[in-house]
Amino acid sequence: MTAITDLSALELSRAIHDRTVSCREVMAAYLERIGRINPKINAIVSLRDAEELMRESGERDAELDAGRSQGWMHGLPHAVKDLAPAKGIPCVFGSENYRDFVPDFDDIQVERIRALGAIIIGKTNTPEMGLGSHTFNPVFGPTRNPYDTGKSAGGSSGGAAAALAARLVPVADGSDMMGSLRNPAGFNNVVGYRPSYGRVPALGRELFLGQLAVNGPMARNVADVAALLAVQTGYDIRDPHSLSDEAFVLDPDVDMSSARIGWLGDYGGYLPFEDGVLDLCRDSLEVFRTIGCRVGDVTHRFDMARVWDSWRTLRHFLVAGGQAADYADPARRANMKPEMIWEVENGNALTAAQVFAASSVRSDWYRYMCGLFEEYDFLVLPTAQVFPFDVTLDWPKTVGGKAMDTYHRWMEVVIGPSMLGLPVAAMPAGFGSNGLPAGIQIIGRPRADLAVLHMAAAYESRTDWLSQAPAIAK
C-alpha cells in the first residue's frame, strides 16, 4: 500500500473524500514525517502545535461525516511560503526585523487555500526578504537539498521545493521575481509554475508599479500544479492587475505533437554554465521529439546585456521602494543583509529617466519575444546555470570560469520571461553525473497558461524523473 505521504495531492484528496483515510490519519502521517526528516533539511519553519493541528483535522473529519466538504483541499496539510501572510502564524520573511511579526490577516491566495479546506500547518523557509536564489537566513538558518543535504535547495521558494521533494507536504505555494519558483524546482526535481503576471492576485502596499513578482504553485506533478493554480487564480478587486477567472483543467486528450519548440540554450554563448548543466538540459529536448514536436535552435539576435541592465535597474527601483522604511531606520538597517542594502542604495540613486529607459528596453525585449512566438509555440531554457551548490556558500562567485559580479548574476538565465510576465513551467531535466537534479523552463506566449500546462503534462508523461525521490524520502 502506498504511504499517505507518497500520494500526490489529488490522490490524497480522493482518498480523504472516499474515506479511505481520515483527515486525522493524514495529519498524523505528515507530522510524523516532518518530525523525522525536517531536522535534516530545515524546510518547514514556524510549525504549529501538533495537538491544535490534530484538533482541526478532527473538525474536517466531522464535516465529512456530516456530508460537507469545503473543496478538494479539504483536510490537506499545507505550509505557506514565509513571504505570504497567514493569519495567526509568524511571517518572518527570513529577517530579524520581522522575527515577531504575526499577521492578523491572510494574503489572497492563503484565503483561497483555507477556503478549500486546507489546514495551514506552518511556513516554508525562504531567504531574507526573498532576496537570492539560495534559502538561508539569520532567523531559521539554511534549507538543505534533500538529494544531497550538503547542497543548496535554491530559492527563494527553497523551503517549499525541498518540503515537496522530501514528502513533507502534498503541494506547495511559492513566489517568483527572479526564478524563485523555477530554480528551486530544478534543484529539487519537482514542478514549479510561474503564472502569467496578474493570474494570481496578491496584496501589496504599492499596487501599480511592481510587475515582476508573482505567486504560483509547486508540486510533484503537473496535475497537482494545475489544481492549486485553479485555487490561487482569479480576479480580486484588491489587486488592480489581477486577471479574470479562467479554467485550468487539464485535458488528457490535447494533442501537443504539432508544437514548435525553440531552444534558447545559452543565448548564443552569452551565458556561462557549470559543466554538464547545459548538456543535460539540451538532452531533455529529446523528450519533446518523442511527443512529435518540431525542435530547433533559436538564432538569437537580441543584446542580452541590455536585458540584464534593464533588469538590474527595475529590480533596484522596486526593492528600494519596498524596503525604504526599514533602510531609513538605522537599527533595522543594521539587520539587513548586504545584498539588500546594495539593492536599496542603487535604487535610491536612480533617476526617473533611468527607470523609464530601463522600461523601454523591457518593451523592446517584449516585442522581440513576440516575434519569436510567431516562429515557435514554446521556448526552452535551463532553470539555472549551475547544479545545486555548497549550502554554506552565500552565492556562486564563478560560473563556467566567469566571475559573477553580483549576488544574483548566476541566475541570469531566468530573467527573460520574468521581465515580460510570461507563463513558465519548470520541469525536470534529469540528473547529472554528480547525482544532482537540473531542470528546464517551458516558456509560453503571453497569458497562454493552459497551453504551457498541457505542454508540461505531455513532457511529464514521457519521463520518469519525477518518480525518482531522494533517498531521504524513502
Short mmCIF file of C-alpha atoms in Angstrom, two decimals:
data_model
loop_
_atom_site.label_atom_id
_atom_site.label_comp_id
_atom_site.label_asym_id
_atom_site.label_seq_id
_atom_site.Cartn_x
_atom_site.Cartn_y
_atom_site.Cartn_z
CA MET A 1 0.00 0.00 0.00
CA THR A 2 1.30 3.47 -0.91
CA ALA A 3 2.21 5.54 2.15
CA ILE A 4 -0.04 8.53 2.80
CA THR A 5 2.86 10.95 2.32
CA ASP A 6 3.78 9.41 -1.03
CA LEU A 7 0.36 10.10 -2.55
CA SER A 8 0.04 13.05 -4.87
CA ALA A 9 -2.15 15.91 -3.66
CA LEU A 10 -5.06 14.87 -5.87
CA GLU A 11 -4.68 11.20 -4.93
CA LEU A 12 -4.69 12.20 -1.28
CA SER A 13 -7.79 14.32 -1.82
CA ARG A 14 -9.60 11.38 -3.38
CA ALA A 15 -8.54 9.09 -0.53
CA ILE A 16 -9.88 11.58 2.04
CA HIS A 17 -13.17 12.05 0.22
CA ASP A 18 -13.55 8.31 -0.37
CA ARG A 19 -12.97 7.91 3.39
CA THR A 20 -10.08 5.55 2.68
CA VAL A 21 -8.09 7.65 5.14
CA SER A 22 -9.24 10.19 7.69
CA CYS A 23 -8.00 13.76 7.90
CA ARG A 24 -6.57 12.90 11.32
CA GLU A 25 -4.61 10.00 9.85
CA VAL A 26 -3.28 12.26 7.12
CA MET A 27 -2.17 14.93 9.58
CA ALA A 28 -0.57 12.36 11.87
CA ALA A 29 1.38 10.85 8.98
CA TYR A 30 2.70 14.22 7.85
CA LEU A 31 3.57 15.40 11.35
CA GLU A 32 5.47 12.17 11.99
CA ARG A 33 7.39 12.61 8.76
CA ILE A 34 8.14 16.27 9.43
CA GLY A 35 9.40 15.40 12.90
CA ARG A 36 11.72 12.76 11.47
CA ILE A 37 13.02 14.41 8.28
CA ASN A 38 12.64 18.18 8.64
CA PRO A 39 15.54 18.50 11.12
CA LYS A 40 17.81 17.18 8.35
CA ILE A 41 16.75 19.73 5.72
CA ASN A 42 15.04 22.62 7.58
CA ALA A 43 12.31 23.19 5.00
CA ILE A 44 9.32 23.76 7.35
CA VAL A 45 9.51 26.63 9.85
CA SER A 46 7.07 28.07 12.40
CA LEU A 47 5.33 24.69 12.66
CA ARG A 48 2.10 24.96 14.62
CA ASP A 49 1.25 22.95 17.73
CA ALA A 50 0.56 19.30 16.87
CA GLU A 51 -2.45 19.00 19.19
CA GLU A 52 -4.08 22.02 17.59
CA LEU A 53 -3.46 20.64 14.11
CA MET A 54 -4.93 17.27 15.08
CA ARG A 55 -7.99 19.02 16.54
CA GLU A 56 -8.55 20.91 13.28
CA SER A 57 -8.14 17.64 11.36
CA GLY A 58 -10.84 16.12 13.53
CA GLU A 59 -13.13 19.03 12.65
CA ARG A 60 -12.54 18.32 8.95
CA ASP A 61 -13.48 14.68 9.54
CA ALA A 62 -16.65 15.74 11.32
CA GLU A 63 -17.60 17.91 8.35
CA LEU A 64 -17.18 14.95 6.01
CA ASP A 65 -19.25 12.80 8.38
CA ALA A 66 -21.99 15.40 8.01
CA GLY A 67 -21.72 15.28 4.22
CA ARG A 68 -19.90 18.60 3.86
CA SER A 69 -16.62 19.16 2.03
CA GLN A 70 -15.01 22.56 1.61
CA GLY A 71 -13.28 21.51 -1.60
CA TRP A 72 -10.55 19.29 -2.99
CA MET A 73 -8.01 20.55 -0.41
CA HIS A 74 -10.28 19.54 2.48
CA GLY A 75 -8.04 18.17 5.25
CA LEU A 76 -4.75 18.55 3.36
CA PRO A 77 -1.81 19.88 5.42
CA HIS A 78 -0.38 23.00 3.79
CA ALA A 79 2.64 25.16 4.62
CA VAL A 80 2.69 28.72 3.23
CA LYS A 81 5.89 30.26 1.90
CA ASP A 82 7.21 32.62 4.56
CA LEU A 83 6.81 35.68 2.35
CA ALA A 84 3.00 35.43 2.35
CA PRO A 85 0.98 36.46 5.42
CA ALA A 86 -1.13 33.74 7.03
CA LYS A 87 -3.34 34.82 9.91
CA GLY A 88 -2.07 33.86 13.34
CA ILE A 89 1.21 32.35 12.14
CA PRO A 90 4.57 34.19 12.33
CA CYS A 91 5.53 35.76 8.99
CA VAL A 92 9.24 36.32 9.45
CA PHE A 93 10.35 36.91 5.83
CA GLY A 94 13.67 35.36 6.93
CA SER A 95 14.51 38.67 8.62
CA GLU A 96 15.47 39.65 12.15
CA ASN A 97 13.34 42.76 11.62
CA TYR A 98 10.18 40.62 11.39
CA ARG A 99 11.01 37.85 13.85
CA ASP A 100 7.98 38.75 15.99
CA PHE A 101 5.51 39.70 13.24
CA VAL A 102 2.28 37.71 13.46
CA PRO A 103 -0.25 38.97 10.88
CA ASP A 104 -3.96 39.16 11.66
CA PHE A 105 -4.87 38.61 8.01
CA ASP A 106 -4.27 36.22 5.11
CA ASP A 107 -2.82 37.02 1.73
CA ILE A 108 -5.38 36.49 -1.04
CA GLN A 109 -4.05 33.09 -2.10
CA VAL A 110 -3.93 31.95 1.54
CA GLU A 111 -7.58 32.97 1.96
CA ARG A 112 -8.46 30.82 -1.02
CA ILE A 113 -6.40 27.83 0.12
CA ARG A 114 -8.04 27.97 3.56
CA ALA A 115 -11.47 28.29 1.95
CA LEU A 116 -10.90 24.99 0.13
CA GLY A 117 -10.42 23.21 3.45
CA ALA A 118 -6.62 23.04 3.72
CA ILE A 119 -5.10 23.16 7.19
CA ILE A 120 -2.22 25.64 7.43
CA ILE A 121 0.46 23.84 9.45
CA GLY A 122 3.20 26.48 9.32
CA LYS A 123 5.53 28.12 6.82
CA THR A 124 8.24 27.10 4.35
CA ASN A 125 11.67 28.67 4.68
CA THR A 126 12.92 31.47 2.44
CA PRO A 127 15.95 33.74 2.11
CA GLU A 128 15.84 37.09 3.89
CA MET A 129 13.02 39.08 2.26
CA GLY A 130 13.14 36.56 -0.61
CA LEU A 131 16.41 38.00 -1.92
CA GLY A 132 18.70 35.50 -3.67
CA SER A 133 18.07 32.05 -5.09
CA HIS A 134 19.57 30.30 -2.07
CA THR A 135 17.43 29.71 1.02
CA PHE A 136 19.27 30.78 4.15
CA ASN A 137 18.55 33.48 6.71
CA PRO A 138 19.67 34.59 10.20
CA VAL A 139 16.44 33.51 11.89
CA PHE A 140 15.97 29.91 10.74
CA GLY A 141 19.25 29.06 9.01
CA PRO A 142 19.67 27.28 5.66
CA THR A 143 17.36 24.86 3.92
CA ARG A 144 19.25 21.81 2.62
CA ASN A 145 18.68 19.89 -0.58
CA PRO A 146 17.00 16.51 0.02
CA TYR A 147 19.08 14.94 -2.79
CA ASP A 148 22.30 16.00 -1.02
CA THR A 149 21.99 17.74 2.34
CA GLY A 150 25.35 19.39 1.77
CA LYS A 151 23.86 21.36 -1.13
CA SER A 152 21.53 24.33 -1.54
CA ALA A 153 17.80 23.85 -2.09
CA GLY A 154 17.74 27.01 -4.20
CA GLY A 155 15.33 29.83 -3.58
CA SER A 156 13.55 31.80 -2.76
CA SER A 157 10.92 29.03 -2.67
CA GLY A 158 13.63 26.65 -1.50
CA GLY A 159 11.76 25.56 1.61
CA ALA A 160 8.67 24.78 -0.44
CA ALA A 161 10.57 22.78 -3.06
CA ALA A 162 12.61 20.84 -0.50
CA ALA A 163 9.50 20.07 1.52
CA LEU A 164 7.82 18.69 -1.59
CA ALA A 165 10.78 16.57 -2.60
CA ALA A 166 11.08 15.15 0.93
CA ARG A 167 7.31 14.44 1.05
CA LEU A 168 6.70 16.84 3.96
CA VAL A 169 3.74 18.49 2.18
CA PRO A 170 1.48 17.25 -0.63
CA VAL A 171 1.54 20.53 -2.60
CA ALA A 172 3.09 23.96 -2.04
CA ASP A 173 2.74 27.63 -2.88
CA GLY A 174 5.69 29.83 -3.79
CA SER A 175 6.56 33.12 -5.40
CA ASP A 176 8.86 34.21 -8.19
CA MET A 177 10.51 37.50 -9.03
CA MET A 178 13.82 36.17 -10.32
CA GLY A 179 13.32 32.45 -10.78
CA SER A 180 12.12 31.67 -7.27
CA LEU A 181 9.57 29.08 -8.42
CA ARG A 182 11.85 27.73 -11.15
CA ASN A 183 15.36 27.48 -9.71
CA PRO A 184 14.27 25.50 -6.61
CA ALA A 185 12.06 23.27 -8.75
CA GLY A 186 15.09 22.37 -10.85
CA PHE A 187 17.33 21.96 -7.80
CA ASN A 188 14.82 19.63 -6.07
CA ASN A 189 13.37 17.66 -9.02
CA VAL A 190 9.81 18.94 -8.62
CA VAL A 191 7.48 21.04 -10.78
CA GLY A 192 7.34 24.81 -10.36
CA TYR A 193 4.96 27.06 -12.22
CA ARG A 194 5.34 30.79 -12.76
CA PRO A 195 1.90 32.01 -13.92
CA SER A 196 1.26 34.95 -16.19
CA TYR A 197 1.55 38.22 -14.35
CA GLY A 198 -1.82 39.03 -12.78
CA ARG A 199 -3.03 35.44 -12.86
CA VAL A 200 -2.69 35.06 -9.07
CA PRO A 201 -3.77 38.20 -7.18
CA ALA A 202 -1.84 39.38 -4.15
CA LEU A 203 -1.95 42.08 -1.52
CA GLY A 204 0.64 44.83 -1.56
CA ARG A 205 1.36 48.30 -0.26
CA GLU A 206 2.10 49.60 -3.77
CA LEU A 207 -0.32 48.20 -6.33
CA PHE A 208 0.66 49.52 -9.74
CA LEU A 209 4.44 49.61 -10.36
CA GLY A 210 5.61 46.17 -9.21
CA GLN A 211 5.09 43.95 -12.25
CA LEU A 212 7.94 41.46 -11.81
CA ALA A 213 6.95 39.19 -8.92
CA VAL A 214 4.15 36.60 -8.95
CA ASN A 215 2.77 33.90 -6.67
CA GLY A 216 2.30 30.40 -8.03
CA PRO A 217 2.10 26.67 -7.33
CA MET A 218 4.67 23.90 -6.88
CA ALA A 219 4.03 20.16 -6.76
CA ARG A 220 5.41 16.73 -7.59
CA ASN A 221 3.40 16.54 -10.82
CA VAL A 222 1.70 18.84 -13.31
CA ALA A 223 -1.86 17.82 -12.40
CA ASP A 224 -1.36 18.95 -8.81
CA VAL A 225 0.21 22.20 -10.01
CA ALA A 226 -2.83 22.89 -12.20
CA ALA A 227 -5.19 22.06 -9.33
CA LEU A 228 -3.50 24.50 -6.93
CA LEU A 229 -3.27 27.17 -9.63
CA ALA A 230 -7.03 26.90 -10.07
CA VAL A 231 -7.37 27.72 -6.36
CA GLN A 232 -4.95 30.65 -6.44
CA THR A 233 -6.12 32.28 -9.65
CA GLY A 234 -8.95 34.69 -10.43
CA TYR A 235 -9.84 38.34 -10.20
CA ASP A 236 -9.80 40.14 -6.88
CA ILE A 237 -10.67 43.84 -6.58
CA ARG A 238 -7.81 44.36 -4.12
CA ASP A 239 -5.29 43.69 -6.90
CA PRO A 240 -5.89 46.02 -9.87
CA HIS A 241 -3.75 43.89 -12.19
CA SER A 242 -5.50 40.61 -11.39
CA LEU A 243 -6.93 38.76 -14.37
CA SER A 244 -10.45 37.38 -14.69
CA ASP A 245 -11.24 33.79 -13.77
CA GLU A 246 -10.10 31.12 -16.20
CA ALA A 247 -10.43 27.35 -16.03
CA PHE A 248 -7.18 25.42 -15.56
CA VAL A 249 -8.50 21.92 -16.11
CA LEU A 250 -6.03 19.68 -17.93
CA ASP A 251 -7.41 17.79 -20.91
CA PRO A 252 -5.54 14.47 -21.29
CA ASP A 253 -6.61 14.27 -24.94
CA VAL A 254 -4.94 17.51 -26.03
CA ASP A 255 -2.51 16.72 -28.86
CA MET A 256 0.78 18.62 -28.46
CA SER A 257 2.59 16.79 -31.27
CA SER A 258 2.43 19.73 -33.67
CA ALA A 259 4.08 22.17 -31.26
CA ARG A 260 7.19 24.04 -32.36
CA ILE A 261 9.88 24.16 -29.67
CA GLY A 262 12.65 26.77 -29.73
CA TRP A 263 15.83 26.08 -27.74
CA LEU A 264 17.36 29.31 -26.43
CA GLY A 265 20.20 27.50 -24.64
CA ASP A 266 22.88 29.96 -23.56
CA TYR A 267 21.65 32.79 -25.80
CA GLY A 268 24.31 32.16 -28.42
CA GLY A 269 27.19 31.85 -25.96
CA TYR A 270 26.21 34.84 -23.83
CA LEU A 271 25.53 32.92 -20.59
CA PRO A 272 28.18 30.83 -18.78
CA PHE A 273 27.17 27.42 -17.37
CA GLU A 274 28.67 24.95 -14.96
CA ASP A 275 29.98 21.91 -16.83
CA GLY A 276 27.21 19.43 -17.51
CA VAL A 277 24.17 21.66 -16.91
CA LEU A 278 23.64 22.90 -20.46
CA ASP A 279 24.28 19.48 -21.99
CA LEU A 280 21.84 17.79 -19.63
CA CYS A 281 19.14 20.33 -20.38
CA ARG A 282 19.78 20.11 -24.12
CA ASP A 283 19.45 16.31 -23.92
CA SER A 284 15.97 16.76 -22.44
CA LEU A 285 14.85 18.19 -25.79
CA GLU A 286 14.60 14.57 -26.95
CA VAL A 287 11.51 14.29 -24.77
CA PHE A 288 9.75 16.87 -26.94
CA ARG A 289 10.76 14.94 -30.04
CA THR A 290 9.15 11.78 -28.64
CA ILE A 291 5.93 13.79 -28.33
CA GLY A 292 6.25 14.62 -32.02
CA CYS A 293 7.22 18.26 -31.59
CA ARG A 294 9.50 20.04 -34.01
CA VAL A 295 12.56 21.21 -32.09
CA GLY A 296 15.03 23.80 -33.32
CA ASP A 297 17.76 26.11 -32.07
CA VAL A 298 16.78 29.77 -31.88
CA THR A 299 19.10 32.08 -33.76
CA HIS A 300 19.37 34.74 -31.09
CA ARG A 301 19.52 38.38 -32.18
CA PHE A 302 18.92 40.44 -29.05
CA ASP A 303 21.65 42.03 -26.94
CA MET A 304 21.12 40.29 -23.61
CA ALA A 305 23.40 42.74 -21.81
CA ARG A 306 20.66 45.32 -22.39
CA VAL A 307 18.13 42.98 -20.75
CA TRP A 308 20.40 42.48 -17.75
CA ASP A 309 20.98 46.20 -17.28
CA SER A 310 17.24 46.85 -17.57
CA TRP A 311 16.51 44.09 -15.06
CA ARG A 312 19.00 45.46 -12.55
CA THR A 313 17.56 48.96 -12.78
CA LEU A 314 13.95 47.83 -12.40
CA ARG A 315 14.80 45.47 -9.54
CA HIS A 316 16.81 48.17 -7.73
CA PHE A 317 13.88 50.54 -8.18
CA LEU A 318 11.29 48.12 -6.78
CA VAL A 319 13.39 46.73 -3.92
CA ALA A 320 14.42 50.21 -2.81
CA GLY A 321 10.79 51.29 -2.74
CA GLY A 322 9.63 48.22 -0.89
CA GLN A 323 12.39 48.34 1.73
CA ALA A 324 12.56 52.12 2.16
CA ALA A 325 11.14 52.20 5.70
CA ASP A 326 13.49 49.51 7.05
CA TYR A 327 16.50 51.13 5.39
CA ALA A 328 15.63 54.54 6.82
CA ASP A 329 15.73 53.16 10.38
CA PRO A 330 19.41 52.67 11.40
CA ALA A 331 18.57 49.89 13.85
CA ARG A 332 16.58 47.94 11.26
CA ARG A 333 19.12 48.68 8.53
CA ALA A 334 21.77 47.01 10.70
CA ASN A 335 19.77 43.77 10.41
CA MET A 336 19.57 43.90 6.61
CA LYS A 337 21.77 41.60 4.51
CA PRO A 338 24.47 43.34 2.45
CA GLU A 339 22.76 42.40 -0.81
CA MET A 340 19.58 44.14 0.34
CA ILE A 341 21.46 47.30 1.24
CA TRP A 342 23.20 47.17 -2.15
CA GLU A 343 19.83 46.94 -3.91
CA VAL A 344 18.33 49.80 -1.90
CA GLU A 345 21.27 52.15 -2.27
CA ASN A 346 21.45 51.54 -6.01
CA GLY A 347 17.72 52.12 -6.23
CA ASN A 348 17.92 55.35 -4.25
CA ALA A 349 20.49 56.67 -6.71
CA LEU A 350 18.29 56.16 -9.77
CA THR A 351 16.63 58.95 -11.69
CA ALA A 352 13.18 58.77 -13.24
CA ALA A 353 14.83 58.94 -16.65
CA GLN A 354 16.89 55.84 -15.90
CA VAL A 355 13.82 53.89 -14.81
CA PHE A 356 11.97 54.96 -17.95
CA ALA A 357 14.93 53.93 -20.14
CA ALA A 358 15.02 50.52 -18.46
CA SER A 359 11.32 50.08 -19.10
CA SER A 360 11.88 51.00 -22.75
CA VAL A 361 14.45 48.20 -23.06
CA ARG A 362 11.93 45.89 -21.46
CA SER A 363 9.42 46.94 -24.12
CA ASP A 364 11.95 46.18 -26.88
CA TRP A 365 12.54 42.76 -25.32
CA TYR A 366 8.79 42.11 -25.28
CA ARG A 367 8.45 42.96 -28.96
CA TYR A 368 11.41 40.73 -29.80
CA MET A 369 9.98 37.78 -27.88
CA CYS A 370 6.58 38.22 -29.52
CA GLY A 371 8.42 37.87 -32.82
CA LEU A 372 9.95 34.59 -31.67
CA PHE A 373 6.49 33.31 -30.75
CA GLU A 374 5.48 33.74 -34.37
CA GLU A 375 8.09 31.06 -35.19
CA TYR A 376 7.76 28.89 -32.08
CA ASP A 377 4.92 27.85 -29.80
CA PHE A 378 7.19 27.36 -26.77
CA LEU A 379 10.71 28.42 -25.87
CA VAL A 380 13.00 26.35 -23.64
CA LEU A 381 15.84 27.36 -21.31
CA PRO A 382 17.57 25.76 -18.29
CA THR A 383 16.20 26.76 -14.88
CA ALA A 384 19.68 27.60 -13.57
CA GLN A 385 23.26 27.94 -14.79
CA VAL A 386 24.63 25.67 -12.06
CA PHE A 387 23.85 22.44 -10.24
CA PRO A 388 22.91 22.75 -6.56
CA PHE A 389 25.98 24.23 -4.85
CA ASP A 390 27.51 24.05 -1.37
CA VAL A 391 24.90 25.05 1.21
CA THR A 392 27.50 27.03 3.18
CA LEU A 393 28.08 29.47 0.29
CA ASP A 394 26.16 32.70 0.15
CA TRP A 395 26.13 32.53 -3.68
CA PRO A 396 28.29 31.12 -6.51
CA LYS A 397 31.16 33.51 -7.23
CA THR A 398 32.16 31.93 -10.55
CA VAL A 399 30.22 30.01 -13.18
CA GLY A 400 31.96 28.26 -16.05
CA GLY A 401 35.16 30.10 -15.21
CA LYS A 402 33.47 33.51 -15.36
CA ALA A 403 33.32 35.73 -12.26
CA MET A 404 29.83 36.66 -11.10
CA ASP A 405 29.73 40.41 -10.42
CA THR A 406 26.51 40.39 -8.35
CA TYR A 407 24.83 38.06 -5.89
CA HIS A 408 22.22 37.07 -8.49
CA ARG A 409 24.18 37.07 -11.76
CA TRP A 410 24.42 33.26 -11.66
CA MET A 411 20.64 33.19 -12.15
CA GLU A 412 20.55 35.47 -15.21
CA VAL A 413 19.02 32.65 -17.27
CA VAL A 414 15.62 33.19 -15.61
CA ILE A 415 15.12 36.92 -16.08
CA GLY A 416 13.88 36.83 -19.70
CA PRO A 417 10.34 35.56 -19.01
CA SER A 418 10.19 37.35 -15.64
CA MET A 419 10.62 40.71 -17.36
CA LEU A 420 7.61 40.03 -19.56
CA GLY A 421 5.24 38.28 -17.16
CA LEU A 422 5.18 35.15 -19.31
CA PRO A 423 3.84 31.78 -18.12
CA VAL A 424 6.63 29.27 -17.42
CA ALA A 425 6.65 25.65 -16.25
CA ALA A 426 9.84 24.42 -14.59
CA MET A 427 10.21 20.73 -15.38
CA PRO A 428 12.95 18.20 -14.51
CA ALA A 429 15.74 17.57 -16.99
CA GLY A 430 17.21 14.57 -15.19
CA PHE A 431 20.31 14.13 -13.07
CA GLY A 432 23.94 14.97 -13.72
CA SER A 433 26.87 12.62 -13.25
CA ASN A 434 27.07 14.09 -9.74
CA GLY A 435 23.62 12.71 -8.97
CA LEU A 436 22.14 16.20 -8.64
CA PRO A 437 18.98 17.32 -10.46
CA ALA A 438 18.59 20.07 -13.04
CA GLY A 439 15.55 21.50 -14.79
CA ILE A 440 14.26 23.33 -17.82
CA GLN A 441 11.87 26.22 -18.32
CA ILE A 442 9.00 25.73 -20.78
CA ILE A 443 8.01 29.28 -21.71
CA GLY A 444 4.70 30.12 -23.35
CA ARG A 445 3.15 33.06 -25.14
CA PRO A 446 1.67 35.90 -23.08
CA ARG A 447 -1.21 34.58 -20.93
CA ALA A 448 -1.08 31.13 -22.54
CA ASP A 449 -1.06 29.41 -19.15
CA LEU A 450 -3.22 26.44 -20.09
CA ALA A 451 -1.14 25.72 -23.19
CA VAL A 452 2.04 25.71 -21.08
CA LEU A 453 0.44 23.34 -18.57
CA HIS A 454 -0.63 20.99 -21.37
CA MET A 455 2.89 21.02 -22.81
CA ALA A 456 4.33 20.34 -19.36
CA ALA A 457 1.91 17.45 -18.84
CA ALA A 458 2.85 15.93 -22.19
CA TYR A 459 6.53 16.25 -21.27
CA GLU A 460 5.94 14.70 -17.85
CA SER A 461 4.07 11.73 -19.37
CA ARG A 462 7.18 10.70 -21.29
CA THR A 463 9.69 10.88 -18.44
CA ASP A 464 10.15 9.18 -15.08
CA TRP A 465 12.34 11.76 -13.35
CA LEU A 466 9.62 13.00 -11.00
CA SER A 467 9.22 9.48 -9.61
CA GLN A 468 12.87 9.41 -8.52
CA ALA A 469 12.52 10.52 -4.90
CA PRO A 470 15.60 11.44 -2.86
CA ALA A 471 16.96 8.76 -0.55
CA ILE A 472 15.97 10.85 2.46
CA ALA A 473 12.31 10.49 1.43
CA LYS A 474 12.36 6.68 1.20
#
